[in-house]
PDB file of C-alpha atoms in Angstrom:
ATOM      1  CA  MET H   5     -14.438  56.887 -32.031  1.00 51.00           C
ATOM      2  CA  LEU H   6     -13.537  55.750 -28.448  1.00 46.00           C
ATOM      3  CA  SER H   7     -12.799  58.991 -26.557  1.00 55.00           C
ATOM      4  CA  SER H   8      -8.520  58.649 -24.891  1.00 54.00           C
ATOM      5  CA  SER H   9      -9.771  57.625 -21.555  1.00 53.00           C
ATOM      6  CA  SER H  10     -12.337  55.543 -22.854  1.00 52.00           C
ATOM      7  CA  SER H  11      -9.749  53.408 -24.129  1.00 53.00           C
ATOM      8  CA  VAL H  12      -8.397  52.770 -21.165  1.00 43.00           C
ATOM      9  CA  LEU H  13     -11.413  51.900 -19.644  1.00 46.00           C
ATOM     10  CA  PHE H  14     -12.643  49.953 -22.302  1.00 48.00           C
ATOM     11  CA  LEU H  15      -8.930  48.082 -22.759  1.00 49.00           C
ATOM     12  CA  LEU H  16      -9.172  47.807 -18.040  1.00 47.00           C
ATOM     13  CA  ALA H  17     -12.248  45.619 -18.675  1.00 51.00           C
ATOM     14  CA  VAL H  18     -10.540  43.704 -21.063  1.00 46.00           C
ATOM     15  CA  SER H  19      -7.707  42.823 -19.156  1.00 50.00           C
ATOM     16  CA  LYS H  20     -10.102  42.192 -16.522  1.00 50.00           C
ATOM     17  CA  LEU H  21     -12.664  39.777 -18.268  1.00 43.00           C
ATOM     18  CA  PHE H  22      -9.293  38.085 -19.874  1.00 45.00           C
ATOM     19  CA  TYR H  23      -7.220  37.611 -15.843  1.00 44.00           C
ATOM     20  CA  ARG H  24     -11.120  37.118 -14.394  1.00 46.00           C
ATOM     21  CA  ALA H  25     -11.462  33.821 -17.681  1.00 46.00           C
ATOM     22  CA  ALA H  26      -7.859  32.508 -17.408  1.00 50.00           C
ATOM     23  CA  ALA H  27      -7.648  31.991 -13.123  1.00 57.00           C
ATOM     24  CA  LYS H  28      -9.191  28.993 -12.075  1.00 64.00           C
ATOM     25  CA  PRO H  29     -11.579  29.809  -9.585  1.00 83.00           C
ATOM     26  CA  ASP H  30     -11.136  26.325  -6.951  1.00 90.00           C
ATOM     27  CA  PRO H  31     -12.286  23.768  -6.549  1.00 97.00           C
ATOM     28  CA  LEU H  32     -15.964  22.516  -5.574  1.00 98.00           C
ATOM     29  CA  PRO H  33     -16.104  20.445  -2.200  1.00 98.00           C
ATOM     30  CA  LEU H  34     -15.774  16.849  -2.199  1.00 98.00           C
ATOM     31  CA  VAL H  35     -17.279  15.523   0.226  1.00 98.00           C
ATOM     32  CA  ILE H  36     -16.918  11.552   0.255  1.00 97.00           C
ATOM     33  CA  TRP H  37     -19.102   9.314   1.986  1.00 96.00           C
ATOM     34  CA  HIS H  38     -16.741   5.489   3.234  1.00 94.00           C
ATOM     35  CA  GLY H  39     -17.688   2.503   3.182  1.00 92.00           C
ATOM     36  CA  LEU H  40     -18.847  -0.815   6.148  1.00 86.00           C
ATOM     37  CA  GLY H  41     -16.453  -1.157   8.745  1.00 69.00           C
ATOM     38  CA  ASN H  42     -15.153  -4.032   7.301  1.00 53.00           C
ATOM     39  CA  PRO H  43     -11.658  -3.939   5.757  1.00 52.00           C
ATOM     40  CA  ALA H  44     -12.753  -5.074   2.167  1.00 49.00           C
ATOM     41  CA  SER H  45     -15.008  -2.603   2.051  1.00 51.00           C
ATOM     42  CA  GLN H  46     -12.440  -0.269   2.023  1.00 54.00           C
ATOM     43  CA  PRO H  47      -9.740   2.218   0.118  1.00 60.00           C
ATOM     44  CA  GLN H  48      -7.218  -0.360  -0.299  1.00 55.00           C
ATOM     45  CA  LYS H  49      -3.574  -0.359  -2.055  1.00 51.00           C
ATOM     46  CA  PRO H  50      -3.245  -3.453  -4.377  1.00 45.00           C
ATOM     47  CA  ARG H  51      -0.884  -6.608  -3.146  1.00 33.00           C
ATOM     48  CA  ARG H  52      -1.466  -5.134   1.127  1.00 31.00           C
ATOM     49  CA  LEU H  53      -4.729  -5.530   3.450  1.00 30.00           C
ATOM     50  CA  THR H  54      -3.995  -2.169   5.624  1.00 32.00           C
ATOM     51  CA  PRO H  55      -7.225  -1.736   5.455  1.00 38.00           C
ATOM     52  CA  THR H  56      -7.393   3.084   4.560  1.00 42.00           C
ATOM     53  CA  GLY H  57     -10.369   3.894   6.973  1.00 53.00           C
ATOM     54  CA  ASP H  58     -13.736   2.016   8.429  1.00 75.00           C
ATOM     55  CA  ASN H  59     -14.501   5.126   9.957  1.00 88.00           C
ATOM     56  CA  TYR H  60     -15.050   9.098   9.099  1.00 90.00           C
ATOM     57  CA  ASP H  61     -11.896   9.559  11.781  1.00 89.00           C
ATOM     58  CA  ALA H  62      -9.121   6.674   9.763  1.00 89.00           C
ATOM     59  CA  ASP H  63      -5.831   7.779   8.319  1.00 87.00           C
ATOM     60  CA  GLY H  64      -6.347   6.091   4.821  1.00 86.00           C
ATOM     61  CA  LEU H  65      -9.724   8.031   4.562  1.00 91.00           C
ATOM     62  CA  LYS H  66      -7.875  11.362   5.645  1.00 92.00           C
ATOM     63  CA  SER H  67      -5.237   9.906   2.812  1.00 93.00           C
ATOM     64  CA  VAL H  68      -7.812  10.235   0.340  1.00 94.00           C
ATOM     65  CA  GLY H  69      -8.148  12.896   1.494  1.00 95.00           C
ATOM     66  CA  ASP H  70      -5.159  14.620   1.111  1.00 96.00           C
ATOM     67  CA  LEU H  71      -4.333  13.474  -2.399  1.00 96.00           C
ATOM     68  CA  ALA H  72      -7.142  14.862  -3.470  1.00 97.00           C
ATOM     69  CA  ARG H  73      -6.078  18.463  -2.209  1.00 97.00           C
ATOM     70  CA  LYS H  74      -3.048  17.445  -3.922  1.00 97.00           C
ATOM     71  CA  VAL H  75      -4.814  17.077  -7.219  1.00 97.00           C
ATOM     72  CA  ASN H  76      -6.948  19.759  -7.324  1.00 98.00           C
ATOM     73  CA  PRO H  77      -5.519  23.109  -4.624  1.00 97.00           C
ATOM     74  CA  GLY H  78      -7.851  23.865  -2.688  1.00 97.00           C
ATOM     75  CA  THR H  79     -10.829  21.004  -2.257  1.00 98.00           C
ATOM     76  CA  TYR H  80     -12.394  21.397   0.709  1.00 98.00           C
ATOM     77  CA  VAL H  81     -12.785  17.894   1.952  1.00 98.00           C
ATOM     78  CA  TYR H  82     -15.840  16.268   4.316  1.00 98.00           C
ATOM     79  CA  ASN H  83     -16.257  13.839   5.348  1.00 97.00           C
ATOM     80  CA  ILE H  84     -19.253  12.009   6.193  1.00 97.00           C
ATOM     81  CA  ARG H  85     -20.321  10.647   9.786  1.00 96.00           C
ATOM     82  CA  LEU H  86     -22.991   9.324  11.241  1.00 96.00           C
ATOM     83  CA  ASP H  87     -21.130   9.295  14.919  1.00 96.00           C
ATOM     84  CA  ASP H  88     -19.007  11.990  16.002  1.00 95.00           C
ATOM     85  CA  ASP H  89     -16.708   8.845  17.870  1.00 96.00           C
ATOM     86  CA  PRO H  90     -14.727   7.194  15.247  1.00 94.00           C
ATOM     87  CA  PRO H  91     -16.282   3.722  16.787  1.00 92.00           C
ATOM     88  CA  ALA H  92     -19.264   4.298  17.405  1.00 95.00           C
ATOM     89  CA  ASP H  93     -19.432   5.976  13.405  1.00 95.00           C
ATOM     90  CA  ARG H  94     -18.088   2.743  12.021  1.00 93.00           C
ATOM     91  CA  THR H  95     -20.464   0.309  13.735  1.00 93.00           C
ATOM     92  CA  ALA H  96     -23.395   2.882  12.384  1.00 95.00           C
ATOM     93  CA  THR H  97     -22.002   1.315   9.382  1.00 93.00           C
ATOM     94  CA  PHE H  98     -23.882  -2.816  10.062  1.00 92.00           C
ATOM     95  CA  PHE H  99     -26.145  -1.075  13.029  1.00 94.00           C
ATOM     96  CA  GLY H 100     -28.851   1.562  12.012  1.00 96.00           C
ATOM     97  CA  ASN H 101     -31.994   2.141   9.749  1.00 98.00           C
ATOM     98  CA  LEU H 102     -30.701   3.734   6.461  1.00 98.00           C
ATOM     99  CA  THR H 103     -34.217   6.651   6.191  1.00 97.00           C
ATOM    100  CA  THR H 104     -32.962   7.874   9.374  1.00 98.00           C
ATOM    101  CA  GLN H 105     -28.578   7.703   8.595  1.00 98.00           C
ATOM    102  CA  LEU H 106     -29.728  10.190   5.792  1.00 98.00           C
ATOM    103  CA  GLU H 107     -31.971  11.999   6.873  1.00 98.00           C
ATOM    104  CA  LYS H 108     -29.550  12.886   9.110  1.00 98.00           C
ATOM    105  CA  VAL H 109     -27.136  13.254   6.627  1.00 98.00           C
ATOM    106  CA  CYS H 110     -29.018  15.762   4.709  1.00 98.00           C
ATOM    107  CA  GLU H 111     -29.159  17.414   7.587  1.00 98.00           C
ATOM    108  CA  ASP H 112     -25.730  17.976   8.686  1.00 98.00           C
ATOM    109  CA  LEU H 113     -24.933  19.109   4.747  1.00 98.00           C
ATOM    110  CA  ALA H 114     -27.484  21.981   4.244  1.00 98.00           C
ATOM    111  CA  ALA H 115     -26.275  23.134   8.060  1.00 98.00           C
ATOM    112  CA  HIS H 116     -23.056  22.818   7.440  1.00 98.00           C
ATOM    113  CA  PRO H 117     -21.228  26.328   6.726  1.00 98.00           C
ATOM    114  CA  ILE H 118     -19.183  25.938   3.581  1.00 98.00           C
ATOM    115  CA  LEU H 119     -20.328  22.631   2.231  1.00 98.00           C
ATOM    116  CA  SER H 120     -23.934  25.026   2.217  1.00 98.00           C
ATOM    117  CA  SER H 121     -22.728  28.549   1.060  1.00 97.00           C
ATOM    118  CA  SER H 122     -20.238  27.025  -1.780  1.00 97.00           C
ATOM    119  CA  PRO H 123     -22.073  28.419  -4.894  1.00 95.00           C
ATOM    120  CA  GLY H 124     -21.565  25.903  -7.625  1.00 96.00           C
ATOM    121  CA  GLY H 125     -22.969  23.154  -5.111  1.00 98.00           C
ATOM    122  CA  ILE H 126     -20.541  19.648  -4.396  1.00 98.00           C
ATOM    123  CA  ASN H 127     -18.627  17.175  -5.965  1.00 98.00           C
ATOM    124  CA  ALA H 128     -18.825  14.074  -4.546  1.00 98.00           C
ATOM    125  CA  LEU H 129     -17.339  10.240  -3.713  1.00 98.00           C
ATOM    126  CA  GLY H 130     -18.815   6.585  -2.595  1.00 97.00           C
ATOM    127  CA  PHE H 131     -16.479   3.931  -1.694  1.00 95.00           C
ATOM    128  CA  SER H 132     -18.318   0.692  -1.717  1.00 94.00           C
ATOM    129  CA  GLN H 133     -22.056   0.927  -0.541  1.00 95.00           C
ATOM    130  CA  GLY H 134     -20.931   4.874   0.864  1.00 96.00           C
ATOM    131  CA  GLY H 135     -21.934   4.996  -3.357  1.00 97.00           C
ATOM    132  CA  GLN H 136     -25.918   3.648  -3.262  1.00 98.00           C
ATOM    133  CA  PHE H 137     -26.597   5.678   0.307  1.00 98.00           C
ATOM    134  CA  MET H 138     -24.634   9.259  -2.309  1.00 98.00           C
ATOM    135  CA  ARG H 139     -27.090   8.331  -4.413  1.00 98.00           C
ATOM    136  CA  GLY H 140     -29.381   8.607  -2.164  1.00 98.00           C
ATOM    137  CA  TYR H 141     -28.578  11.834  -1.130  1.00 98.00           C
ATOM    138  CA  VAL H 142     -29.138  12.574  -3.914  1.00 98.00           C
ATOM    139  CA  GLU H 143     -31.852  11.651  -4.893  1.00 98.00           C
ATOM    140  CA  ARG H 144     -33.711  12.957  -1.711  1.00 98.00           C
ATOM    141  CA  CYS H 145     -32.938  16.032  -0.539  1.00 97.00           C
ATOM    142  CA  ASN H 146     -29.435  17.151  -2.749  1.00 98.00           C
ATOM    143  CA  ASN H 147     -29.104  20.585  -0.782  1.00 98.00           C
ATOM    144  CA  PRO H 148     -26.588  21.354  -1.413  1.00 98.00           C
ATOM    145  CA  PRO H 149     -26.284  19.841  -4.678  1.00 98.00           C
ATOM    146  CA  VAL H 150     -24.357  17.562  -6.755  1.00 98.00           C
ATOM    147  CA  ARG H 151     -22.357  17.887  -9.635  1.00 98.00           C
ATOM    148  CA  ASN H 152     -20.639  14.694 -10.115  1.00 98.00           C
ATOM    149  CA  LEU H 153     -20.726  11.745  -8.422  1.00 98.00           C
ATOM    150  CA  VAL H 154     -18.569   9.124  -8.645  1.00 98.00           C
ATOM    151  CA  THR H 155     -18.967   6.238  -7.096  1.00 98.00           C
ATOM    152  CA  PHE H 156     -16.125   3.506  -6.382  1.00 97.00           C
ATOM    153  CA  GLY H 157     -18.017  -0.441  -5.813  1.00 96.00           C
ATOM    154  CA  SER H 158     -20.884  -0.291  -4.879  1.00 97.00           C
ATOM    155  CA  GLN H 159     -24.123  -2.157  -4.735  1.00 97.00           C
ATOM    156  CA  HIS H 160     -27.079  -0.051  -7.687  1.00 98.00           C
ATOM    157  CA  ASN H 161     -27.878  -2.363  -7.620  1.00 98.00           C
ATOM    158  CA  GLY H 162     -27.903  -4.149  -4.472  1.00 97.00           C
ATOM    159  CA  ILE H 163     -26.125  -7.442  -3.393  1.00 96.00           C
ATOM    160  CA  SER H 164     -27.915 -11.445  -3.893  1.00 93.00           C
ATOM    161  CA  GLU H 165     -25.017 -12.874  -1.393  1.00 87.00           C
ATOM    162  CA  PHE H 166     -23.850 -11.432   1.674  1.00 76.00           C
ATOM    163  CA  GLN H 167     -19.795 -11.335   2.203  1.00 70.00           C
ATOM    164  CA  GLU H 168     -17.302 -12.985   4.739  1.00 71.00           C
ATOM    165  CA  CYS H 169     -16.390 -11.277   7.368  1.00 72.00           C
ATOM    166  CA  ASP H 170     -12.753 -11.295   8.842  1.00 74.00           C
ATOM    167  CA  PRO H 171     -12.560 -14.257  11.491  1.00 72.00           C
ATOM    168  CA  ALA H 172     -11.715 -11.380  14.983  1.00 74.00           C
ATOM    169  CA  ASP H 173     -15.038  -9.089  13.050  1.00 76.00           C
ATOM    170  CA  TRP H 174     -17.418  -9.910  15.698  1.00 71.00           C
ATOM    171  CA  LEU H 175     -19.232  -6.373  14.713  1.00 78.00           C
ATOM    172  CA  CYS H 176     -19.506  -8.180  10.843  1.00 79.00           C
ATOM    173  CA  LYS H 177     -19.681 -11.662  12.528  1.00 77.00           C
ATOM    174  CA  ALA H 178     -23.311 -10.143  13.876  1.00 79.00           C
ATOM    175  CA  ALA H 179     -24.430  -8.194  11.639  1.00 78.00           C
ATOM    176  CA  MET H 180     -24.660 -10.764   8.433  1.00 76.00           C
ATOM    177  CA  GLY H 181     -25.375 -13.238  11.530  1.00 76.00           C
ATOM    178  CA  ILE H 182     -29.047 -11.871  11.155  1.00 78.00           C
ATOM    179  CA  MET H 183     -29.361 -11.289   8.101  1.00 73.00           C
ATOM    180  CA  ARG H 184     -29.405 -14.904   7.268  1.00 74.00           C
ATOM    181  CA  THR H 185     -31.815 -15.398   9.683  1.00 77.00           C
ATOM    182  CA  SER H 186     -34.597 -13.443   9.687  1.00 86.00           C
ATOM    183  CA  THR H 187     -33.647 -10.911   6.160  1.00 93.00           C
ATOM    184  CA  TRP H 188     -37.039  -9.467   5.269  1.00 95.00           C
ATOM    185  CA  SER H 189     -38.508  -9.295   9.242  1.00 95.00           C
ATOM    186  CA  SER H 190     -39.434  -5.420  10.135  1.00 95.00           C
ATOM    187  CA  PHE H 191     -36.371  -5.872  12.580  1.00 94.00           C
ATOM    188  CA  VAL H 192     -33.841  -6.505  10.005  1.00 94.00           C
ATOM    189  CA  GLN H 193     -35.037  -4.347   7.388  1.00 96.00           C
ATOM    190  CA  SER H 194     -35.029  -1.092   9.980  1.00 96.00           C
ATOM    191  CA  ARG H 195     -31.859  -2.385  12.135  1.00 94.00           C
ATOM    192  CA  VAL H 196     -28.702  -3.647   9.734  1.00 93.00           C
ATOM    193  CA  VAL H 197     -28.182  -1.897   7.032  1.00 95.00           C
ATOM    194  CA  PRO H 198     -26.489  -4.968   4.429  1.00 94.00           C
ATOM    195  CA  ALA H 199     -30.322  -6.132   4.868  1.00 95.00           C
ATOM    196  CA  GLN H 200     -31.142  -3.100   3.555  1.00 97.00           C
ATOM    197  CA  TYR H 201     -29.768  -3.291  -0.203  1.00 97.00           C
ATOM    198  CA  PHE H 202     -30.261  -6.997   0.200  1.00 96.00           C
ATOM    199  CA  ARG H 203     -32.085  -7.663  -3.759  1.00 97.00           C
ATOM    200  CA  ASP H 204     -32.634 -11.006  -4.664  1.00 93.00           C
ATOM    201  CA  PRO H 205     -33.710 -11.571  -8.791  1.00 94.00           C
ATOM    202  CA  GLU H 206     -35.332 -14.622  -7.891  1.00 92.00           C
ATOM    203  CA  ASP H 207     -37.395 -12.929  -5.317  1.00 94.00           C
ATOM    204  CA  LEU H 208     -38.712  -9.595  -6.409  1.00 96.00           C
ATOM    205  CA  ALA H 209     -41.890  -9.687  -4.783  1.00 97.00           C
ATOM    206  CA  THR H 210     -40.736 -10.237  -0.920  1.00 97.00           C
ATOM    207  CA  TYR H 211     -37.813  -8.597  -2.044  1.00 97.00           C
ATOM    208  CA  LEU H 212     -40.345  -5.067  -3.528  1.00 98.00           C
ATOM    209  CA  LYS H 213     -42.967  -6.210  -0.398  1.00 97.00           C
ATOM    210  CA  HIS H 214     -39.860  -5.803   2.554  1.00 97.00           C
ATOM    211  CA  SER H 215     -37.302  -3.646   1.589  1.00 98.00           C
ATOM    212  CA  ASN H 216     -36.152  -1.048   3.910  1.00 97.00           C
ATOM    213  CA  PHE H 217     -34.333   0.881   1.199  1.00 98.00           C
ATOM    214  CA  LEU H 218     -33.047   0.093  -2.411  1.00 98.00           C
ATOM    215  CA  ALA H 219     -36.625  -1.034  -3.483  1.00 98.00           C
ATOM    216  CA  ASP H 220     -37.125   3.312  -2.715  1.00 98.00           C
ATOM    217  CA  ILE H 221     -34.581   4.858  -3.882  1.00 98.00           C
ATOM    218  CA  ASN H 222     -33.924   2.781  -7.787  1.00 98.00           C
ATOM    219  CA  ASN H 223     -37.867   3.576  -6.887  1.00 98.00           C
ATOM    220  CA  GLU H 224     -38.743  -0.259  -8.477  1.00 98.00           C
ATOM    221  CA  ARG H 225     -42.649   0.464  -6.488  1.00 98.00           C
ATOM    222  CA  ALA H 226     -45.300   1.254  -8.849  1.00 97.00           C
ATOM    223  CA  LEU H 227     -45.590   4.313  -7.811  1.00 97.00           C
ATOM    224  CA  LYS H 228     -42.602   6.134  -8.409  1.00 98.00           C
ATOM    225  CA  ASN H 229     -41.588   9.406  -7.215  1.00 98.00           C
ATOM    226  CA  LYS H 230     -40.383  11.749  -9.561  1.00 98.00           C
ATOM    227  CA  THR H 231     -38.225  14.298  -7.567  1.00 98.00           C
ATOM    228  CA  TYR H 232     -35.667  11.378  -7.947  1.00 98.00           C
ATOM    229  CA  ALA H 233     -35.200  10.945 -11.149  1.00 98.00           C
ATOM    230  CA  ALA H 234     -34.599  15.071 -11.624  1.00 98.00           C
ATOM    231  CA  ASN H 235     -32.036  14.896  -8.677  1.00 98.00           C
ATOM    232  CA  LEU H 236     -29.649  12.227 -10.151  1.00 98.00           C
ATOM    233  CA  ALA H 237     -30.778  14.044 -13.951  1.00 98.00           C
ATOM    234  CA  SER H 238     -29.600  17.243 -13.070  1.00 98.00           C
ATOM    235  CA  LEU H 239     -25.737  15.618 -12.360  1.00 98.00           C
ATOM    236  CA  ASP H 240     -22.937  16.379 -14.701  1.00 98.00           C
ATOM    237  CA  LYS H 241     -21.908  13.753 -14.566  1.00 98.00           C
ATOM    238  CA  PHE H 242     -22.300  10.280 -12.458  1.00 98.00           C
ATOM    239  CA  ALA H 243     -19.331   7.608 -13.218  1.00 98.00           C
ATOM    240  CA  MET H 244     -19.187   4.402 -12.198  1.00 98.00           C
ATOM    241  CA  TYR H 245     -16.465   2.494 -10.736  1.00 98.00           C
ATOM    242  CA  MET H 246     -16.386  -1.994 -10.842  1.00 98.00           C
ATOM    243  CA  PHE H 247     -13.254  -3.632  -9.617  1.00 97.00           C
ATOM    244  CA  THR H 248     -12.657  -7.941 -11.949  1.00 97.00           C
ATOM    245  CA  GLY H 249     -12.116  -8.934  -9.657  1.00 95.00           C
ATOM    246  CA  ASP H 250     -14.447  -7.733  -6.988  1.00 94.00           C
ATOM    247  CA  THR H 251     -15.797 -10.840  -4.440  1.00 92.00           C
ATOM    248  CA  THR H 252     -17.167  -8.855  -1.939  1.00 91.00           C
ATOM    249  CA  VAL H 253     -19.805  -6.724  -3.678  1.00 93.00           C
ATOM    250  CA  ILE H 254     -22.128 -10.088  -5.584  1.00 94.00           C
ATOM    251  CA  PRO H 255     -22.013  -9.843  -8.014  1.00 96.00           C
ATOM    252  CA  LYS H 256     -20.041  -7.334  -9.519  1.00 97.00           C
ATOM    253  CA  GLU H 257     -22.159  -5.680 -11.841  1.00 98.00           C
ATOM    254  CA  SER H 258     -24.127  -4.441  -9.467  1.00 98.00           C
ATOM    255  CA  ALA H 259     -21.414  -1.560  -9.502  1.00 98.00           C
ATOM    256  CA  TRP H 260     -22.395  -0.326 -13.071  1.00 98.00           C
ATOM    257  CA  PHE H 261     -26.772  -1.255 -11.602  1.00 98.00           C
ATOM    258  CA  ALA H 262     -26.686  -4.695 -13.609  1.00 98.00           C
ATOM    259  CA  GLU H 263     -28.240  -7.965 -13.077  1.00 96.00           C
ATOM    260  CA  VAL H 264     -27.397 -11.387 -13.224  1.00 96.00           C
ATOM    261  CA  ASN H 265     -29.735 -14.516 -12.564  1.00 92.00           C
ATOM    262  CA  ARG H 266     -27.857 -16.925  -9.164  1.00 86.00           C
ATOM    263  CA  THR H 267     -29.228 -19.436 -11.734  1.00 87.00           C
ATOM    264  CA  SER H 268     -27.397 -19.231 -15.617  1.00 90.00           C
ATOM    265  CA  GLY H 269     -24.837 -16.557 -14.647  1.00 90.00           C
ATOM    266  CA  MET H 270     -26.260 -14.071 -17.164  1.00 94.00           C
ATOM    267  CA  VAL H 271     -25.736 -10.406 -17.017  1.00 96.00           C
ATOM    268  CA  THR H 272     -28.609  -7.786 -18.035  1.00 97.00           C
ATOM    269  CA  LEU H 273     -27.757  -4.216 -18.455  1.00 98.00           C
ATOM    270  CA  LEU H 274     -28.346  -1.046 -17.156  1.00 98.00           C
ATOM    271  CA  GLN H 275     -29.920  -0.179 -21.257  1.00 97.00           C
ATOM    272  CA  GLN H 276     -31.447  -3.612 -21.678  1.00 97.00           C
ATOM    273  CA  ARG H 277     -33.893  -3.273 -18.191  1.00 98.00           C
ATOM    274  CA  ALA H 278     -36.444  -1.135 -17.451  1.00 98.00           C
ATOM    275  CA  ILE H 279     -34.798   1.037 -15.133  1.00 98.00           C
ATOM    276  CA  TRP H 280     -33.521   2.622 -18.098  1.00 98.00           C
ATOM    277  CA  PHE H 281     -35.915   1.834 -20.699  1.00 97.00           C
ATOM    278  CA  GLU H 282     -39.129   3.867 -18.095  1.00 98.00           C
ATOM    279  CA  ASP H 283     -36.036   5.958 -16.571  1.00 98.00           C
ATOM    280  CA  TRP H 284     -37.313   5.400 -13.760  1.00 98.00           C
ATOM    281  CA  ILE H 285     -34.163   7.613 -12.133  1.00 98.00           C
ATOM    282  CA  GLY H 286     -33.286   9.611 -14.496  1.00 98.00           C
ATOM    283  CA  LEU H 287     -30.369   8.076 -15.199  1.00 98.00           C
ATOM    284  CA  ARG H 288     -31.216   7.406 -19.146  1.00 98.00           C
ATOM    285  CA  LYS H 289     -31.416  11.200 -19.623  1.00 98.00           C
ATOM    286  CA  LEU H 290     -28.334  11.394 -17.440  1.00 98.00           C
ATOM    287  CA  GLY H 291     -27.390   9.277 -20.595  1.00 98.00           C
ATOM    288  CA  GLU H 292     -28.274  10.575 -23.325  1.00 98.00           C
ATOM    289  CA  LYS H 293     -27.196  13.912 -22.551  1.00 97.00           C
ATOM    290  CA  GLY H 294     -23.569  12.212 -22.334  1.00 98.00           C
ATOM    291  CA  GLY H 295     -23.436  12.631 -18.066  1.00 98.00           C
ATOM    292  CA  LEU H 296     -23.419   8.127 -17.805  1.00 98.00           C
ATOM    293  CA  GLU H 297     -19.425   6.850 -17.762  1.00 98.00           C
ATOM    294  CA  PHE H 298     -18.906   3.108 -17.133  1.00 98.00           C
ATOM    295  CA  TRP H 299     -14.892   2.190 -15.982  1.00 98.00           C
ATOM    296  CA  THR H 300     -13.460  -1.442 -14.315  1.00 98.00           C
ATOM    297  CA  VAL H 301     -10.539  -1.731 -11.741  1.00 96.00           C
ATOM    298  CA  LYS H 302      -7.864  -4.996 -11.922  1.00 96.00           C
ATOM    299  CA  GLY H 303      -8.177  -6.443  -8.588  1.00 94.00           C
ATOM    300  CA  ARG H 304      -9.937  -7.929  -5.894  1.00 93.00           C
ATOM    301  CA  HIS H 305     -13.170  -5.369  -3.641  1.00 92.00           C
ATOM    302  CA  MET H 306     -11.466  -1.041  -2.768  1.00 91.00           C
ATOM    303  CA  ALA H 307      -7.597  -2.238  -4.608  1.00 90.00           C
ATOM    304  CA  LEU H 308      -7.499   1.236  -5.423  1.00 91.00           C
ATOM    305  CA  ASP H 309      -3.500   3.053  -5.830  1.00 91.00           C
ATOM    306  CA  ASP H 310      -2.696   6.168  -6.328  1.00 93.00           C
ATOM    307  CA  LYS H 311      -2.915   6.362 -10.144  1.00 95.00           C
ATOM    308  CA  ILE H 312      -6.382   5.096 -10.501  1.00 96.00           C
ATOM    309  CA  LEU H 313      -7.750   7.930  -7.906  1.00 96.00           C
ATOM    310  CA  THR H 314      -5.324  11.038  -9.064  1.00 97.00           C
ATOM    311  CA  ARG H 315      -6.802  10.229 -12.625  1.00 97.00           C
ATOM    312  CA  ALA H 316     -10.390  10.454 -10.885  1.00 98.00           C
ATOM    313  CA  PHE H 317      -9.326  13.259  -8.602  1.00 98.00           C
ATOM    314  CA  GLU H 318      -8.380  15.110 -12.313  1.00 98.00           C
ATOM    315  CA  GLU H 319     -11.333  14.257 -14.461  1.00 98.00           C
ATOM    316  CA  TYR H 320     -14.064  14.660 -12.029  1.00 98.00           C
ATOM    317  CA  PHE H 321     -13.728  16.871  -9.787  1.00 98.00           C
ATOM    318  CA  SER H 322     -11.140  19.626 -11.124  1.00 96.00           C
ATOM    319  CA  ALA H 323     -12.468  22.883 -10.346  1.00 90.00           C
ATOM    320  CA  PRO H 324     -14.348  24.322 -13.583  1.00 77.00           C
ATOM    321  CA  GLU H 325     -12.546  26.689 -16.870  1.00 68.00           C
ATOM    322  CA  GLY H 326     -12.864  30.134 -17.014  1.00 55.00           C
ATOM    323  CA  ASP H 327     -15.861  30.913 -18.672  1.00 46.00           C
ATOM    324  CA  ILE H 328     -14.983  33.479 -21.685  1.00 39.00           C
ATOM    325  CA  ALA H 329     -18.131  33.920 -23.710  1.00 42.00           C
ATOM    326  CA  ALA H 330     -20.213  34.387 -20.132  1.00 42.00           C
ATOM    327  CA  LEU H 331     -17.234  36.692 -19.164  1.00 41.00           C
ATOM    328  CA  TRP H 332     -18.183  38.705 -22.439  1.00 42.00           C
ATOM    329  CA  GLY H 333     -21.495  39.615 -21.825  1.00 47.00           C
ATOM    330  CA  GLU H 334     -20.557  41.568 -18.429  1.00 47.00           C
ATOM    331  CA  LEU H 335     -19.981  44.142 -21.241  1.00 50.00           C
TER     332      LEU H 335
END
């Protein structure tokens, strides 16, 4: 039988345990990678043509961060940047070597005082091409580790056609013009960003030989990188959103790792492909533990509103609940 003083200490310990279990910890830091520096590739509100951001410091992207903090108070938000100068950051979404760009991001996140010291890791959000780049971060370095990855309208299985540019967007026109003339040259593959995730399913041999980025992070070549699969399978959740009316990303099904025959239009789903059967990048293992989720958004590319984003932030970026069973073992 416990003495009076022992009973008091025990009750205090139990009270502290239940307080810790009930108290919600702060959400994990959220890292965001924006899309191509083109209005059609940025988060937009339906029925509006104004882009929310084409560089890390744009007002629209800041509003996404504000919403993340409103939905999950205490969230630290970091927007990935390839240059501290916003116009130069936009240029880097069109021109640059994705291998060196990703190396810089890996170094920046690993050295960041808040992100690198987060005991539970970080959450990640990618818009358009920022989605497959964020996935590339998970596969290649993942330090700090990502717990939940959410992508909107991303080109996980590449693009088979180049997008149209706004009439006055000369930066976009320059990039697309270069790609159309010499997609597979070493010059273009090391300097023009969208070319590095171009993938023609009817000419895979050329793609596998020359692709600087996508063929590697999708582990499509004969020599597989086991670290890629292990890192991606370590996620808690990987949620992919596809826009039903997307005419910017061709094919739109790329957002779900699906392949589309350019001649017949036949769609081969992820679960029907070798990348799944042979688990090249860990998607099958992640799916078998319930970590893969596929969503659709009605409308054009990046036609997002606060309701859609709020639902995603609540579902994937909320702070974890206290674990009473784990804490009980401390007594």
